[in-house]
Coordinates of C-alpha atoms (C1' of nucleotides) in Angstrom, one line a residue:
Chain A
X54 CA 108.5 84.6 135.8
X55 CA 111.8 86.3 136.0
X56 CA 112.1 88.7 133.1
X57 CA 109.4 90.6 131.4
X58 CA 109.0 93.5 129.0
X59 CA 109.9 96.9 130.4
X60 CA 107.0 99.1 131.4
X61 CA 105.4 100.8 128.3
X62 CA 106.9 98.3 125.8
X63 CA 105.2 95.4 124.2
X64 CA 106.1 92.2 122.3
X65 CA 104.4 91.8 118.9
X66 CA 103.7 88.1 119.0
X67 CA 103.5 85.7 116.0
X68 CA 99.7 85.8 116.3
X69 CA 99.7 89.6 115.9
X70 CA 102.4 90.1 113.3
X71 CA 100.1 89.4 110.3
X72 CA 98.1 92.4 111.1
X73 CA 101.2 94.5 111.5
X74 CA 102.5 93.3 108.2
X75 CA 99.1 94.1 106.6
X76 CA 99.4 97.7 107.8
X77 CA 102.9 98.0 106.7
X78 CA 102.2 96.5 103.3
X79 CA 99.2 98.8 102.7
X80 CA 101.2 101.9 103.7
X81 CA 104.2 100.9 101.5
X82 CA 101.9 100.3 98.6
X83 CA 100.4 103.8 98.9
X84 CA 103.7 105.5 99.5
X85 CA 105.0 103.9 96.3
X86 CA 102.0 105.2 94.3
X87 CA 102.8 108.7 95.5
X88 CA 106.5 108.3 94.6
X89 CA 107.9 108.1 98.1
X90 CA 111.0 106.1 98.9
X91 CA 111.9 104.6 102.3
X92 CA 114.4 106.2 104.6
X93 CA 115.9 104.5 107.6
X94 CA 117.9 106.5 110.1
X95 CA 119.7 105.4 113.3
X96 CA 117.6 104.8 116.4
X97 CA 119.7 107.2 118.4
X98 CA 121.0 110.7 117.5
X99 CA 122.9 113.6 119.1
X100 CA 120.6 115.0 121.8
X101 CA 121.1 118.5 120.4
X102 CA 119.3 117.4 117.2
X103 CA 116.1 117.1 119.1
X104 CA 116.7 120.1 121.3
X105 CA 117.1 122.3 118.3
X106 CA 114.6 120.5 116.1
X107 CA 111.6 119.9 118.3
X108 CA 111.9 122.9 120.5
X109 CA 112.8 123.0 124.1
X110 CA 109.4 124.2 125.3
X111 CA 107.8 120.9 124.4
X112 CA 107.3 118.2 126.9
X113 CA 108.9 115.7 124.6
X114 CA 112.2 117.4 124.9
X115 CA 111.6 118.7 128.4
X116 CA 111.0 115.4 130.2
X117 CA 110.2 112.5 127.9
X118 CA 113.5 111.7 126.1
X119 CA 115.6 108.7 126.8
X120 CA 119.0 110.4 127.0
X121 CA 122.2 108.8 127.9
X122 CA 126.0 109.1 127.7
X123 CA 127.7 106.4 125.5
X124 CA 130.3 106.0 128.3
X125 CA 130.8 107.5 131.8
X126 CA 133.7 109.8 130.8
X127 CA 132.2 111.0 127.5
X128 CA 130.8 114.5 127.0
X129 CA 128.6 113.2 124.2
X130 CA 124.9 113.1 124.9
X131 CA 122.8 110.7 122.8
X132 CA 119.0 110.3 122.7
X133 CA 116.7 107.5 121.5
X134 CA 114.7 109.2 118.8
X135 CA 111.3 110.5 120.1
X136 CA 110.1 111.4 116.6
X137 CA 111.3 111.1 113.0
X138 CA 111.1 114.5 111.4
X139 CA 114.2 115.9 112.9
X140 CA 116.2 112.8 111.9
X141 CA 114.9 112.9 108.3
X142 CA 115.8 116.6 108.0
X143 CA 119.2 115.9 109.5
X144 CA 119.8 113.1 106.9
X145 CA 118.5 115.4 104.1
X146 CA 121.1 118.1 105.1
X147 CA 123.9 115.7 105.9
X148 CA 123.7 114.0 102.5
X149 CA 122.7 117.1 100.5
X150 CA 119.7 115.2 99.2
X151 CA 118.3 118.4 97.9
X152 CA 121.2 118.7 95.5
X153 CA 120.3 115.5 93.8
X154 CA 116.6 116.3 93.2
X155 CA 114.7 119.5 94.0
X156 CA 111.9 117.7 95.8
X157 CA 112.7 114.8 98.1
X158 CA 109.9 112.5 99.1
X159 CA 110.6 109.9 101.8
X160 CA 108.6 107.7 104.1
X161 CA 109.5 105.7 107.2
X162 CA 108.0 102.9 109.3
X163 CA 110.0 103.0 112.5
X164 CA 109.9 102.7 116.3
X165 CA 110.2 105.7 118.6
X166 CA 110.8 106.2 122.3
X167 CA 109.1 108.6 124.7
X168 CA 109.3 108.2 128.5
X169 CA 105.6 108.9 129.2
X170 CA 103.3 107.1 131.6
X171 CA 101.7 104.4 129.5
X172 CA 98.1 104.8 128.7
X173 CA 95.6 103.7 126.1
X174 CA 97.3 104.2 122.7
X175 CA 100.4 105.5 124.4
X176 CA 103.6 103.5 124.9
X177 CA 107.2 104.2 125.7
X178 CA 108.3 102.3 122.6
X179 CA 105.9 102.8 119.8
X180 CA 105.7 102.7 116.1
X181 CA 104.9 105.3 113.5
X182 CA 104.7 105.4 109.8
X183 CA 104.9 108.7 108.1
X184 CA 106.3 110.7 105.2
X185 CA 108.1 113.9 104.6
X186 CA 108.0 116.0 101.4
X187 CA 111.0 118.3 101.4
X188 CA 111.7 121.0 98.8
X189 CA 108.3 122.4 97.8
X190 CA 106.6 125.4 99.4
X191 CA 103.6 125.0 97.3
X192 CA 100.1 124.0 98.6
X193 CA 100.1 121.0 96.2
X194 CA 102.7 119.3 98.5
X195 CA 100.5 119.9 101.6
X196 CA 97.4 118.6 99.9
X197 CA 99.2 115.6 98.6
X198 CA 100.6 114.6 102.0
X199 CA 97.2 114.9 103.6
X200 CA 95.5 112.9 100.8
X201 CA 98.2 110.2 101.0
X202 CA 97.7 109.8 104.7
X203 CA 94.0 109.6 104.3
X204 CA 94.3 107.1 101.5
X205 CA 96.1 104.7 103.8
X206 CA 93.4 104.8 106.4
X207 CA 90.8 104.5 103.7
X208 CA 92.4 101.5 102.2
X209 CA 92.7 99.9 105.6
X210 CA 89.0 100.4 106.1
X211 CA 89.1 102.9 108.9
X212 CA 85.9 105.0 108.7
X213 CA 85.0 106.7 111.9
X214 CA 87.6 109.5 111.8
X215 CA 87.6 113.2 111.5
X216 CA 90.3 115.2 109.8
X217 CA 91.0 118.5 111.5
X218 CA 92.6 121.3 109.6
X219 CA 94.1 124.6 110.5
X220 CA 96.7 127.1 109.4
X221 CA 99.3 128.6 111.7
X222 CA 100.5 131.1 109.1
X223 CA 104.2 132.1 108.8
X224 CA 106.5 133.0 111.6
X225 CA 105.4 136.7 111.5
X226 CA 101.7 135.6 111.8
X227 CA 102.5 133.4 114.7
X228 CA 104.3 136.3 116.5
X229 CA 101.4 138.7 115.8
X230 CA 98.8 136.2 116.8
X231 CA 100.7 135.3 120.0
X232 CA 100.5 138.9 121.1
X233 CA 96.8 139.2 120.1
X234 CA 96.0 136.0 122.0
X235 CA 97.9 137.2 125.1
X236 CA 96.0 140.5 125.0
X237 CA 92.8 138.6 124.9
X238 CA 93.7 136.2 127.7
X239 CA 95.4 138.8 130.0
X240 CA 92.2 140.1 131.6
X241 CA 91.2 136.4 132.4
X242 CA 94.6 135.4 133.6
X243 CA 93.4 134.6 137.1
X244 CA 90.9 132.1 135.7
X245 CA 93.5 130.1 134.0
X246 CA 94.7 126.8 135.5
X247 CA 98.3 126.4 136.6
X248 CA 99.4 124.7 133.3
X249 CA 97.8 127.4 131.2
X250 CA 99.4 130.2 133.3
X251 CA 102.7 128.7 132.7
X252 CA 102.0 128.5 129.0
X253 CA 100.9 132.1 128.9
X254 CA 104.4 133.3 128.4
X255 CA 106.2 130.2 127.1
X256 CA 103.7 129.1 124.4
X257 CA 100.3 130.7 124.6
X258 CA 99.0 129.0 121.5
X259 CA 99.0 125.7 123.5
X260 CA 96.4 127.1 125.8
X261 CA 93.9 126.6 123.0
X262 CA 94.6 122.9 123.3
X263 CA 93.5 122.7 126.9
X264 CA 90.9 120.1 127.9
X265 CA 90.0 122.0 131.1
X266 CA 86.2 122.3 130.9
X267 CA 86.3 125.7 132.7
X268 CA 88.3 127.2 130.0
X269 CA 86.3 126.0 127.0
X270 CA 84.1 129.2 126.7
X271 CA 87.2 131.4 127.0
X272 CA 88.9 129.3 124.3
X273 CA 85.9 129.2 122.0
X274 CA 85.6 133.0 122.0
X275 CA 89.3 133.6 121.5
X276 CA 90.5 135.4 118.4
X277 CA 91.2 133.0 115.6
X278 CA 94.6 132.6 114.0
X279 CA 92.9 132.1 110.6
X280 CA 91.7 135.8 110.8
X281 CA 95.3 136.9 111.4
X282 CA 96.9 135.1 108.5
X283 CA 99.3 137.0 106.2
X284 CA 98.1 137.1 102.5
X285 CA 100.5 134.4 101.3
X286 CA 99.5 132.0 104.0
X287 CA 95.8 132.8 103.4
X288 CA 95.9 131.9 99.8
X289 CA 98.1 128.9 100.5
X290 CA 95.5 127.6 102.9
X291 CA 92.6 128.3 100.4
X292 CA 94.5 126.3 97.7
X293 CA 95.1 123.4 100.1
X294 CA 91.4 123.2 100.9
X295 CA 90.4 123.4 97.2
X296 CA 92.7 120.4 96.4
X297 CA 91.3 118.4 99.3
X298 CA 87.8 119.2 98.0
X299 CA 88.8 118.0 94.6
X300 CA 90.3 114.8 96.0
X301 CA 87.1 114.2 98.0
X302 CA 88.9 114.4 101.3
X303 CA 86.6 115.6 104.0
X304 CA 87.9 117.9 106.7
X305 CA 86.7 120.3 109.4
X306 CA 88.4 123.6 110.2
X307 CA 89.6 123.4 113.8
X308 CA 90.7 126.8 115.1
X309 CA 92.1 125.3 118.2
X310 CA 94.5 122.9 116.4
X311 CA 98.0 124.2 117.1
X312 CA 100.0 121.0 117.4
X313 CA 102.6 120.5 120.0
X314 CA 105.8 120.7 118.1
X315 CA 107.5 124.0 117.7
X316 CA 108.5 123.6 114.1
X317 CA 105.1 123.8 112.4
X318 CA 104.1 126.6 110.2
X319 CA 101.1 127.2 107.9
X320 CA 99.2 124.0 107.4
X321 CA 98.5 121.9 110.5
X322 CA 96.3 118.8 110.5
X323 CA 95.3 116.0 112.7
X324 CA 93.2 112.9 112.2
X325 CA 91.2 111.9 115.3
X326 CA 89.1 108.9 116.1
X327 CA 86.5 108.4 118.8
X328 CA 87.7 104.8 119.3
X329 CA 90.9 105.9 120.9
X330 CA 90.0 107.4 124.3
X331 CA 92.0 110.3 125.6
X332 CA 94.8 109.8 123.0
X333 CA 92.4 110.5 120.1
X334 CA 95.0 111.4 117.5
X335 CA 95.5 108.7 115.0
X336 CA 97.9 110.8 113.0
X337 CA 98.9 114.3 112.3
X338 CA 101.3 116.6 110.7
X339 CA 101.9 119.8 109.0
X340 CA 104.3 122.2 107.3
X341 CA 107.6 122.9 108.9
X342 CA 109.4 125.4 106.7
X343 CA 111.6 126.6 109.5
X344 CA 113.1 123.3 110.6
X345 CA 115.9 123.2 108.1
X346 CA 117.4 126.5 109.2
X347 CA 117.0 125.6 112.8
X348 CA 119.2 122.6 112.1
X349 CA 121.8 124.8 110.4
X350 CA 120.7 125.1 106.8
X351 CA 121.7 128.4 105.1
X352 CA 118.3 129.0 103.6
X353 CA 114.8 128.1 104.3
X354 CA 113.9 124.5 103.3
X355 CA 110.2 124.2 102.7
X356 CA 108.8 120.9 103.9
X357 CA 105.6 119.2 104.9
X358 CA 104.9 115.8 106.5
X359 CA 102.8 113.5 108.6
X360 CA 103.1 110.8 111.2
X361 CA 100.7 108.1 112.2
X362 CA 100.8 106.0 115.4
X363 CA 100.6 102.3 114.5
X364 CA 99.5 101.1 117.9
X365 CA 96.6 103.5 117.8
X366 CA 95.7 102.4 114.3
X367 CA 95.6 98.9 115.7
X368 CA 93.0 100.0 118.2
X369 CA 90.9 101.6 115.5
X370 CA 91.2 98.4 113.3
X371 CA 90.1 96.3 116.3
X372 CA 87.0 98.3 117.0
X373 CA 86.1 98.5 113.3
X374 CA 86.2 94.7 113.3
X375 CA 88.9 94.6 110.6
X376 CA 91.8 93.0 112.6
X377 CA 90.0 89.7 112.9
X378 CA 89.8 89.4 109.1
X379 CA 93.5 89.3 108.7
X380 CA 94.6 85.7 108.7
X381 CA 98.1 84.3 109.2
X382 CA 99.6 82.7 106.1
X383 CA 98.7 79.0 105.6
X384 CA 100.7 76.1 104.3
X385 CA 99.9 74.8 100.9
X386 CA 100.5 71.3 101.8
X387 CA 101.3 69.1 104.9
X388 CA 103.4 66.0 104.2
X389 CA 102.5 63.3 106.6
X390 CA 104.9 60.5 107.3
X391 CA 103.7 57.0 108.2
X392 CA 107.1 55.3 108.8
X393 CA 110.8 56.2 109.4
X394 CA 111.5 55.6 105.7
X395 CA 108.7 58.0 104.8
X396 CA 110.0 60.6 107.2
X397 CA 113.2 60.7 105.2
X398 CA 111.2 61.0 102.0
X399 CA 109.0 63.9 103.2
X400 CA 111.9 65.9 104.5
X401 CA 113.7 65.7 101.2
X402 CA 110.5 66.4 99.3
X403 CA 109.5 69.3 101.5
X404 CA 112.8 70.9 100.9
X405 CA 112.6 70.5 97.2
X406 CA 109.1 71.9 97.0
X407 CA 110.0 74.8 99.2
X408 CA 112.7 75.7 96.7
X409 CA 109.9 75.7 94.2
X410 CA 108.0 78.2 96.2
X411 CA 105.4 76.1 98.0
X412 CA 104.7 76.5 101.7
X413 CA 105.2 72.9 103.0
X414 CA 104.8 71.7 106.5
X415 CA 106.1 68.5 108.2
X416 CA 105.8 67.3 111.7
X417 CA 109.0 67.7 113.7
X418 CA 107.9 65.6 116.6
X419 CA 107.5 62.2 114.8
X420 CA 103.9 62.0 116.1
X421 CA 101.2 59.6 115.1
X422 CA 99.4 59.9 111.8
X423 CA 96.3 61.2 113.5
X424 CA 98.3 63.9 115.3
X425 CA 99.9 64.9 112.0
X426 CA 96.5 65.2 110.3
X427 CA 95.2 67.2 113.2
X428 CA 98.2 69.5 112.9
X429 CA 97.5 69.9 109.2
X430 CA 94.0 71.0 109.9
X431 CA 95.0 73.3 112.7
X432 CA 97.5 75.1 110.5
X433 CA 94.9 75.4 107.8
X434 CA 96.9 73.6 105.1
X435 CA 95.1 73.3 101.8
X436 CA 96.4 69.8 101.1
X437 CA 97.7 66.8 103.0
X438 CA 99.6 63.8 101.6
X439 CA 100.0 60.7 103.6
X440 CA 103.3 59.0 102.8
X441 CA 103.8 55.3 103.6
X442 CA 105.4 52.2 102.2
X443 CA 102.7 51.8 99.6
X444 CA 103.2 55.2 98.1
X445 CA 107.0 54.9 98.1
X446 CA 106.8 51.6 96.3
X447 CA 104.0 52.4 93.7
X448 CA 104.8 56.1 93.2
X449 CA 101.0 56.7 93.5
X450 CA 100.0 59.2 96.1
X451 CA 96.6 60.3 97.6
X452 CA 96.4 64.0 97.4
X453 CA 93.8 65.1 100.0
X454 CA 92.2 68.5 99.8
X455 CA 91.5 69.4 103.4
X456 CA 89.1 72.2 102.5
X457 CA 86.8 70.0 100.5
X458 CA 87.8 66.6 101.9
X459 CA 88.2 65.3 98.4
X460 CA 91.1 62.9 97.8
X461 CA 92.5 61.8 94.5
X462 CA 95.3 59.7 93.2
X463 CA 98.3 61.4 91.6
X464 CA 101.5 60.0 90.2
X465 CA 104.6 61.2 92.1
X466 CA 106.0 63.1 89.1
X467 CA 102.8 65.1 88.8
X468 CA 102.3 66.0 92.5
X469 CA 104.2 69.3 92.5
X470 CA 102.5 70.7 89.4
X471 CA 99.1 69.6 90.6
X472 CA 99.5 71.3 94.0
X473 CA 101.0 74.4 92.3
X474 CA 98.0 74.7 90.0
X475 CA 95.5 74.3 92.7
X476 CA 97.0 76.7 95.2
X477 CA 98.1 79.5 92.9
Chain B
rG179 C1' 105.4 113.4 137.4
rU180 C1' 100.0 113.4 139.9
rG181 C1' 95.4 110.6 140.9
rA182 C1' 92.8 106.2 140.5
rU183 C1' 92.8 100.9 139.1
rU184 C1' 94.4 95.7 138.1
rG185 C1' 97.1 91.0 139.1
rU186 C1' 94.3 83.3 140.2
rA187 C1' 96.3 77.7 134.3
rG188 C1' 98.8 79.6 127.6
rC189 C1' 93.9 82.9 127.1
rU190 C1' 89.0 84.8 129.3
rC191 C1' 87.4 84.5 134.1
rA192 C1' 84.8 82.0 138.9
rG193 C1' 86.5 81.2 143.9
rU194 C1' 81.2 82.2 149.7
rC195 C1' 82.2 84.7 156.2
rG196 C1' 89.7 83.6 156.2
rG197 C1' 89.1 76.8 156.6
rU198 C1' 91.3 71.2 154.5
rU199 C1' 93.3 68.0 147.5
rA200 C1' 92.2 76.3 144.0
rG201 C1' 87.8 75.5 139.7
rA202 C1' 85.2 76.4 134.7
rG203 C1' 85.2 77.5 129.4
rC204 C1' 88.5 78.0 125.4
rG205 C1' 93.3 76.3 123.8
rC206 C1' 97.0 72.2 124.1
rC207 C1' 98.1 66.7 124.4
rU208 C1' 96.3 61.4 124.1
rG209 C1' 92.6 58.0 122.8
rA210 C1' 87.7 56.2 120.6
rU211 C1' 90.8 48.4 116.5
rU212 C1' 94.5 47.6 112.0
rG213 C1' 96.6 54.3 107.1
rU214 C1' 93.0 60.0 107.3
rG215 C1' 91.9 66.2 110.0
rG216 C1' 87.4 69.4 111.3
rC217 C1' 82.1 67.6 114.8
rU218 C1' 81.2 64.5 119.1
rC219 C1' 82.7 61.6 123.3
rA220 C1' 86.4 60.0 127.0
rG221 C1' 90.9 60.9 129.5
rG222 C1' 95.3 64.0 130.5
rA223 C1' 99.0 67.7 131.2
rG224 C1' 99.3 72.6 133.0
rG225 C1' 98.9 77.1 138.9
rU226 C1' 105.0 79.5 144.1
rC227 C1' 97.0 82.6 143.4
rG228 C1' 102.5 89.0 140.6
rC229 C1' 106.5 89.4 144.4
rG230 C1' 108.2 90.4 149.6
rG231 C1' 106.8 91.0 154.5
rG232 C1' 102.9 91.1 158.4
rU233 C1' 98.3 89.4 161.2
rU234 C1' 96.2 84.4 162.3
rC235 C1' 95.9 77.8 164.7
rG236 C1' 95.0 78.6 159.4
rA237 C1' 95.6 83.6 153.9
rA238 C1' 94.0 83.4 146.8
rU239 C1' 90.8 85.9 150.5
rC240 C1' 92.7 90.7 155.8
rC241 C1' 97.0 94.7 156.4
rC242 C1' 101.7 97.1 154.6
rG243 C1' 105.3 97.6 150.9
rU244 C1' 106.8 96.8 145.9
rC245 C1' 106.4 95.6 140.8
rU246 C1' 102.9 95.3 137.0
rU247 C1' 98.2 96.3 134.2
rU248 C1' 94.6 99.6 132.8
rC249 C1' 92.4 104.6 132.9
rA250 C1' 92.5 109.9 133.5
rC251 C1' 95.4 114.4 134.1
rC252 C1' 99.6 116.1 131.4
rC253 C1' 101.7 115.3 126.7
rC254 C1' 101.2 113.5 121.9
rA255 C1' 101.1 109.5 117.2

RNA sequence: GUGAUUGUAGCUCAGUCGGUUAGAGCGCCUGAUUGUGGCUCAGGAGGUCGCGGGUUCGAAUCCCGUCUUUCACCCCA
């Protein structure tokens, strides 16, 4: 075979798309209930948007972006989006969405690009759905975003998950905590692995994220950021937790949860699943009050959001045994032609009935009657009608219900309404 | 990027110590008397054994390279 998909990318085949549509439909339904509207942004942006937005210390920006020049002599640098939050904030600022309503609530279902080595639940082109609530600094917004995310998983039937929750405080808290953490780690510096040593100066909070078993004791005994929170962040966090309790959303406090992206502040959360292997995050998010200013806004723009990986959700649905329950759509009726004259009739009739909203199948290969019946069965059609000279002359048709094998005679003018009634 | 791992029919997989026409199940197609699907039975189509090179009288099988798959590190959804 000559051509194939590029490493780390996948086709979503006709047999899989019903499940994707089910996920998208469920997510959209819940976004709608929470008053979120869809936003669609371009698939590539100015590279600087991500440099400024995501933060240059992250690996996403450092080595995982698909960056290109639109032409060889151009100075412009473009990048296939590796995440959505920066794009959404860019759109918010560009179109002054905040001037039209004080709180802007948007969601997206879109594909993203990261040049990582593919692995379970990790692809180079992948899909996320997510939402951003821009304009409110209040804990109600945090709680609602989290609850909305959880409702989607809940309604899809995903059970074996754990919601991790933490607060990173405001910028001052993070600065203070950074110093405290460095003081704590400094005497143990020699014990750190190479990656952690590098992070020690660049981004010491990320050391808490390390999976290195030798570091686990050290990390477990590290000072906790929750103990360093400023008063406002502390009460903000308490209120978020209270709302989650009220909503019946279960969570665990995870002191080590710091999240990779630089723009997070205060609330941080992550939903993990044991079905996923090493890439165990189904979704995550948090508050990012500083992002707007980083992208050039004149004042702080409070915002909170989440993102969920759809390929990972698929893995979870698979192991929960839910994916197999999602069936492709089935035809209402298969029109079976017995002669060339009948073929003409079923083509015209199929077209007319499709206009009326029915899903009508016909055989495009002019195959035998037996083959056409087999096809009707294979497709899972509810009804089949065999059309031959008799029917065309008498106007009386045998309507066969393939689910029950019952067959009954119907006058031509009553066929459509009969099928509509019985398939509605 | 580092380290492992995989590749045989549309799918899931057998294939002995290197040996002659590479198999199975599922799926697909056709048929089992004249106008009826599902079950059953019979038959059929479908493979450059990932690709390129090497060793050998002979390679799906051994060696090298390459691409790909999967997994872990890393990173993250």
